Amino acid sequence: MTCPSLLHRPVAVADVVGDLAAGVRSDRWFGQFSRFVLVGGLSSAVYAVLYLALNGLGDVPANVIGSAISSVMANELHRRVSFHAGERVGFLTAQWEGGALAVAGMIATSLALSWFNTVSTDPSVVTEILVIGSVTATIGTLRFLALRWVFRPRPA
């Protein structure tokens, strides 16, 4: 038997879900950031699959190929999905601008990890992952802000 109180639920739950879905679809910062995070997660998953699949070629080739393919995919999805800039920004422009930001992020992450390994005595892998995650989150937020500015609508 169903609990009688469940039969008379307020419609507020549906309203909240509807408002959240509308917010994700909007071109305001919340919608763009939500889509940016989803695209970032998807591209990270694609990178991981490519890295594992190509690992027989060696760590460095698998990393380079996986990074290149997932970055191109992420830049295109950010252009079309995250920022709805498909008609305002061309494919090559998005690759150039998004790719430059991705390379800057990789350099910053590498420098931070190198610095951390020099100042810390025998850090654990978990600690290194936390450092990488912190730097990546910071760079990702800065990348979001930069791309939001780059892909913003231009006055006619």
XYZ file of N, CA and C in Angstrom:
468
model
N 0.847 -1.176 0.000
C 0.000 0.000 0.000
C 0.889 1.234 0.000
N 0.523 2.203 -0.764
C 1.266 3.448 -0.848
C 0.896 4.344 0.315
N 1.873 5.004 0.843
C 1.661 5.942 1.942
C 0.776 7.083 1.450
N -0.312 7.386 2.136
C -1.223 8.445 1.682
C -0.537 9.795 1.489
N 0.479 10.081 2.297
C 1.142 11.373 2.143
C 1.880 11.474 0.815
N 2.297 10.329 0.249
C 2.970 10.355 -1.052
C 2.007 10.658 -2.186
N 0.729 10.343 -1.976
C -0.268 10.617 -3.009
C -0.557 12.111 -3.130
N -0.271 12.867 -2.092
C -0.570 14.296 -2.078
C 0.703 15.124 -1.965
N 1.745 14.663 -2.666
C 3.008 15.409 -2.661
C 2.812 16.779 -3.264
N 3.489 17.751 -2.733
C 3.424 19.064 -3.385
C 4.125 19.012 -4.747
N 3.696 19.829 -5.633
C 4.261 19.891 -6.975
C 5.623 20.571 -6.952
N 6.045 21.048 -5.810
C 7.286 21.803 -5.694
C 8.501 21.017 -6.172
N 8.533 19.696 -5.993
C 9.663 18.894 -6.450
C 9.787 18.992 -7.971
N 8.681 18.862 -8.667
C 8.709 18.984 -10.125
C 9.119 20.384 -10.548
N 8.678 21.376 -9.796
C 9.054 22.751 -10.116
C 10.560 22.964 -9.954
N 11.129 22.416 -8.892
C 12.565 22.549 -8.651
C 13.346 21.864 -9.762
N 12.952 20.641 -10.123
C 13.632 19.915 -11.198
C 13.486 20.666 -12.518
N 12.308 21.174 -12.777
C 12.090 21.940 -14.007
C 12.924 23.203 -14.059
N 13.008 23.899 -12.920
C 13.826 25.115 -12.858
C 15.309 24.798 -13.047
N 15.761 23.694 -12.451
C 17.162 23.289 -12.593
C 17.475 22.943 -14.052
N 16.580 22.189 -14.692
C 16.784 21.830 -16.102
C 16.787 23.081 -16.980
N 15.907 24.014 -16.700
C 15.883 25.261 -17.475
C 17.167 26.048 -17.253
N 17.678 26.030 -16.025
C 18.929 26.724 -15.733
C 20.100 26.130 -16.488
N 20.154 24.792 -16.590
C 21.238 24.126 -17.316
C 21.150 24.439 -18.807
N 19.944 24.586 -19.340
C 19.778 24.889 -20.767
C 20.030 26.353 -21.098
N 20.020 27.216 -20.102
C 20.126 28.656 -20.367
C 21.550 29.051 -20.767
N 21.673 30.240 -21.297
C 22.982 30.771 -21.664
C 23.551 31.685 -20.589
N 22.981 31.643 -19.418
C 23.536 32.377 -18.288
C 24.693 31.564 -17.722
N 25.436 32.117 -16.773
C 26.660 31.482 -16.277
C 26.395 30.104 -15.704
N 25.285 29.870 -14.996
C 25.032 28.570 -14.383
C 24.869 27.489 -15.448
N 24.112 27.787 -16.471
C 23.919 26.822 -17.552
C 25.211 26.534 -18.289
N 25.954 27.583 -18.596
C 27.220 27.398 -19.296
C 28.204 26.609 -18.443
N 28.282 26.932 -17.159
C 29.220 26.227 -16.285
C 28.814 24.763 -16.115
N 27.531 24.493 -15.990
C 27.056 23.112 -15.865
C 27.434 22.298 -17.100
N 27.194 22.868 -18.263
C 27.540 22.174 -19.502
C 29.057 22.049 -19.650
N 29.808 23.059 -19.229
C 31.269 23.035 -19.272
C 31.808 21.871 -18.444
N 31.265 21.683 -17.252
C 31.696 20.590 -16.373
C 31.335 19.235 -16.989
N 30.149 19.123 -17.567
C 29.751 17.861 -18.204
C 30.660 17.525 -19.383
N 30.963 18.511 -20.207
C 31.867 18.293 -21.338
C 33.259 17.917 -20.839
N 33.721 18.580 -19.794
C 35.028 18.257 -19.219
C 35.080 16.820 -18.714
N 34.019 16.387 -18.054
C 33.955 15.001 -17.578
C 33.945 14.008 -18.717
N 33.170 14.305 -19.766
C 33.114 13.429 -20.932
C 34.469 13.354 -21.622
N 35.129 14.489 -21.809
C 36.425 14.478 -22.499
C 37.481 13.773 -21.651
N 37.374 13.884 -20.335
C 38.307 13.155 -19.465
C 38.095 11.648 -19.584
N 36.844 11.228 -19.691
C 36.551 9.802 -19.869
C 37.073 9.304 -21.214
N 36.907 10.103 -22.269
C 37.430 9.733 -23.590
C 38.951 9.620 -23.530
N 39.604 10.576 -22.861
C 41.048 10.516 -22.700
C 41.457 9.219 -22.006
N 40.792 8.877 -20.927
C 41.146 7.674 -20.164
C 41.012 6.423 -21.029
N 39.934 6.331 -21.802
C 39.729 5.164 -22.678
C 40.820 5.102 -23.741
N 41.112 6.251 -24.356
C 42.172 6.286 -25.378
C 43.531 5.934 -24.778
N 43.830 6.472 -23.602
C 45.108 6.191 -22.961
C 45.250 4.696 -22.686
N 44.203 4.093 -22.170
C 44.254 2.648 -21.899
C 44.362 1.840 -23.189
N 43.615 2.237 -24.203
C 43.623 1.497 -25.468
C 44.955 1.612 -26.196
N 45.608 2.769 -26.075
C 46.853 3.015 -26.811
C 48.106 2.803 -25.962
N 47.944 2.340 -24.739
C 49.074 2.202 -23.839
C 50.126 1.222 -24.352
N 49.739 0.325 -25.239
C 50.701 -0.596 -25.833
C 51.750 0.121 -26.667
N 51.444 1.340 -27.124
C 52.406 2.141 -27.889
C 53.450 2.783 -26.983
N 53.176 2.800 -25.678
C 54.038 3.464 -24.706
C 53.262 4.569 -24.007
N 53.744 4.965 -22.828
C 53.038 5.983 -22.042
C 52.962 7.333 -22.743
N 54.073 7.786 -23.281
C 54.115 9.117 -23.888
C 53.239 9.192 -25.152
N 53.368 8.248 -26.104
C 52.480 8.324 -27.271
C 50.994 8.220 -26.890
N 50.678 7.348 -25.937
C 49.286 7.208 -25.510
C 48.787 8.514 -24.890
N 49.638 9.168 -24.106
C 49.260 10.433 -23.487
C 49.066 11.528 -24.534
N 50.003 11.633 -25.470
C 49.924 12.681 -26.494
C 48.692 12.488 -27.375
N 48.483 11.271 -27.867
C 47.348 11.008 -28.750
C 46.031 11.192 -27.996
N 45.950 10.645 -26.778
C 44.734 10.794 -25.983
C 44.433 12.242 -25.659
N 45.474 12.993 -25.302
C 45.291 14.417 -24.983
C 44.836 15.198 -26.210
N 45.474 14.941 -27.350
C 45.132 15.675 -28.571
C 43.687 15.415 -28.977
N 43.303 14.149 -29.040
C 41.938 13.813 -29.488
C 40.895 14.325 -28.503
N 41.125 14.104 -27.207
C 40.122 14.552 -26.231
C 40.060 16.076 -26.153
N 41.174 16.763 -26.373
C 41.165 18.231 -26.353
C 40.407 18.801 -27.553
N 40.636 18.237 -28.736
C 39.901 18.695 -29.922
C 38.404 18.476 -29.713
N 38.039 17.303 -29.191
C 36.635 17.005 -28.938
C 36.061 17.983 -27.906
N 36.781 18.218 -26.813
C 36.296 19.125 -25.767
C 36.140 20.547 -26.297
N 37.119 21.027 -27.072
C 37.025 22.383 -27.620
C 35.794 22.530 -28.504
N 35.529 21.532 -29.330
C 34.368 21.600 -30.214
C 33.066 21.528 -29.422
N 33.011 20.657 -28.422
C 31.799 20.573 -27.604
C 31.595 21.844 -26.771
N 32.684 22.431 -26.283
C 32.534 23.697 -25.561
C 31.986 24.771 -26.494
N 32.478 24.799 -27.711
C 32.015 25.797 -28.677
C 30.531 25.617 -28.969
N 30.123 24.383 -29.238
C 28.736 24.138 -29.639
C 27.773 23.976 -28.476
N 28.180 23.241 -27.442
C 27.259 22.870 -26.370
C 27.387 23.802 -25.164
N 28.591 23.954 -24.635
C 28.756 24.751 -23.410
C 28.366 26.207 -23.618
N 28.808 26.779 -24.746
C 28.633 28.214 -24.955
C 27.702 28.563 -26.115
N 27.142 27.575 -26.792
C 26.253 27.805 -27.940
C 26.847 28.840 -28.898
N 28.133 28.669 -29.214
C 28.842 29.636 -30.063
C 29.138 29.067 -31.448
N 28.432 28.000 -31.832
C 28.699 27.332 -33.099
C 28.620 28.226 -34.316
N 27.714 29.193 -34.286
C 27.569 30.081 -35.444
C 28.418 31.344 -35.318
N 28.901 31.631 -34.113
C 29.691 32.846 -33.899
C 31.187 32.606 -33.993
N 31.628 31.383 -33.649
C 33.054 31.071 -33.586
C 33.311 29.854 -34.458
N 34.291 29.948 -35.338
C 34.608 28.847 -36.238
C 35.378 27.731 -35.548
N 35.411 26.567 -36.212
C 36.085 25.386 -35.667
C 37.556 25.670 -35.394
N 38.270 26.224 -36.364
C 39.702 26.454 -36.190
C 39.991 27.497 -35.104
N 39.161 28.524 -35.022
C 39.327 29.526 -33.969
C 39.149 28.877 -32.602
N 38.134 28.037 -32.471
C 37.889 27.357 -31.192
C 39.054 26.441 -30.837
N 39.609 25.763 -31.835
C 40.739 24.867 -31.565
C 41.973 25.658 -31.152
N 42.204 26.766 -31.803
C 43.368 27.585 -31.488
C 43.250 28.163 -30.075
N 42.111 28.792 -29.790
C 41.936 29.441 -28.487
C 41.794 28.410 -27.369
N 40.946 27.416 -27.571
C 40.763 26.384 -26.551
C 42.007 25.539 -26.370
N 42.694 25.248 -27.463
C 43.927 24.459 -27.395
C 45.028 25.194 -26.655
N 45.149 26.493 -26.903
C 46.160 27.286 -26.198
C 45.874 27.307 -24.699
N 44.610 27.416 -24.337
C 44.244 27.393 -22.911
C 44.514 26.020 -22.302
N 44.268 24.954 -23.065
C 44.534 23.600 -22.569
C 46.030 23.377 -22.353
N 46.839 23.837 -23.292
C 48.295 23.704 -23.159
C 48.784 24.503 -21.943
N 48.265 25.705 -21.768
C 48.639 26.506 -20.596
C 48.270 25.771 -19.308
N 47.119 25.120 -19.296
C 46.708 24.349 -18.129
C 47.617 23.164 -17.869
N 48.022 22.467 -18.940
C 48.929 21.327 -18.772
C 50.286 21.787 -18.242
N 50.763 22.922 -18.740
C 52.043 23.458 -18.266
C 51.934 23.835 -16.790
N 50.854 24.507 -16.415
C 50.670 24.908 -15.018
C 50.587 23.692 -14.101
N 49.873 22.659 -14.534
C 49.756 21.443 -13.729
C 51.113 20.767 -13.579
N 51.868 20.683 -14.670
C 53.191 20.063 -14.616
C 54.138 20.837 -13.706
N 54.113 22.162 -13.804
C 54.969 22.992 -12.953
C 54.589 22.850 -11.479
N 53.295 22.826 -11.197
C 52.847 22.691 -9.808
C 53.267 21.343 -9.229
N 53.132 20.289 -10.021
C 53.506 18.968 -9.540
C 55.025 18.874 -9.345
N 55.780 19.446 -10.267
C 57.242 19.453 -10.119
C 57.654 20.216 -8.869
N 57.063 21.385 -8.665
C 57.365 22.171 -7.466
C 57.003 21.382 -6.208
N 55.822 20.775 -6.205
C 55.379 20.026 -5.032
C 56.335 18.875 -4.717
N 56.810 18.194 -5.751
C 57.729 17.073 -5.536
C 59.102 17.529 -5.038
N 59.482 18.770 -5.313
C 60.767 19.259 -4.803
C 60.670 19.727 -3.350
N 59.510 20.238 -2.939
C 59.379 20.740 -1.568
C 58.850 19.689 -0.600
N 58.345 18.608 -1.121
C 57.793 17.554 -0.265
C 58.706 16.338 -0.306
N 58.928 15.741 0.841
C 59.781 14.554 0.886
C 58.929 13.312 0.705
N 59.132 12.641 -0.396
C 58.460 11.386 -0.720
C 56.936 11.467 -0.553
N 56.269 12.323 -1.359
C 54.815 12.440 -1.234
C 54.112 11.178 -1.734
N 52.950 10.903 -1.172
C 52.183 9.739 -1.616
C 51.493 10.063 -2.941
N 51.102 9.029 -3.648
C 50.406 9.206 -4.923
C 49.085 9.924 -4.695
N 48.408 9.613 -3.593
C 47.123 10.270 -3.285
C 47.329 11.772 -3.111
N 48.396 12.157 -2.433
C 48.686 13.577 -2.239
C 48.996 14.245 -3.574
N 49.753 13.577 -4.428
C 50.037 14.128 -5.757
C 48.753 14.299 -6.561
N 47.856 13.323 -6.464
C 46.577 13.425 -7.181
C 45.761 14.596 -6.648
N 45.795 14.820 -5.337
C 45.087 15.970 -4.766
C 45.672 17.294 -5.265
N 47.001 17.357 -5.391
C 47.634 18.563 -5.928
C 47.200 18.763 -7.383
N 47.274 17.700 -8.163
C 46.861 17.795 -9.572
C 45.401 18.203 -9.671
N 44.552 17.604 -8.836
C 43.127 17.939 -8.847
C 42.869 19.386 -8.483
N 43.586 19.898 -7.494
C 43.422 21.299 -7.086
C 43.838 22.255 -8.195
N 44.999 21.979 -8.781
C 45.478 22.848 -9.860
C 44.552 22.735 -11.074
N 44.134 21.518 -11.391
C 43.236 21.326 -12.533
C 41.907 22.042 -12.320
N 41.368 21.987 -11.112
C 40.110 22.686 -10.831
C 40.284 24.198 -10.966
N 41.394 24.710 -10.483
C 41.658 26.146 -10.599
C 41.828 26.545 -12.060
N 42.633 25.782 -12.790
C 42.854 26.070 -14.211
C 41.544 25.909 -14.989
N 40.774 24.893 -14.650
C 39.484 24.688 -15.325
C 38.549 25.863 -15.125
N 38.513 26.394 -13.910
C 37.668 27.563 -13.643
C 38.163 28.773 -14.435
N 39.470 28.978 -14.457
C 40.025 30.082 -15.247
C 39.769 29.874 -16.741
N 39.860 28.621 -17.187
C 39.589 28.306 -18.599
C 38.134 28.597 -18.928
N 37.224 28.226 -18.017
C 35.804 28.523 -18.222
C 35.592 30.024 -18.389
N 36.187 30.814 -17.489
C 36.030 32.265 -17.567
C 36.612 32.821 -18.862
N 37.781 32.305 -19.263
C 38.403 32.781 -20.503
C 37.553 32.413 -21.707
N 37.071 31.168 -21.759
C 36.250 30.758 -22.899
C 34.902 31.475 -22.899
N 34.377 31.738 -21.726
C 33.105 32.477 -21.656
C 33.293 33.871 -22.240
N 34.462 34.449 -22.005
C 34.755 35.755 -22.565
C 35.031 35.644 -24.070
N 35.801 34.625 -24.477
C 36.141 34.448 -25.894
C 34.899 34.157 -26.730
N 34.015 33.296 -26.213
C 32.840 32.861 -26.980
C 31.613 33.729 -26.725
N 31.773 34.867 -26.081
C 30.624 35.705 -25.789
C 30.045 36.260 -27.093
N 28.747 36.520 -27.091
C 28.139 37.115 -28.296
C 28.726 38.494 -28.575
N 29.021 38.746 -29.810
C 29.581 40.033 -30.227
C 28.440 40.913 -30.752
N 28.484 42.205 -30.441
C 27.454 43.093 -30.994
C 27.559 43.152 -32.514
N 26.428 43.270 -33.128
C 26.399 43.288 -34.614
C 26.945 44.570 -35.165
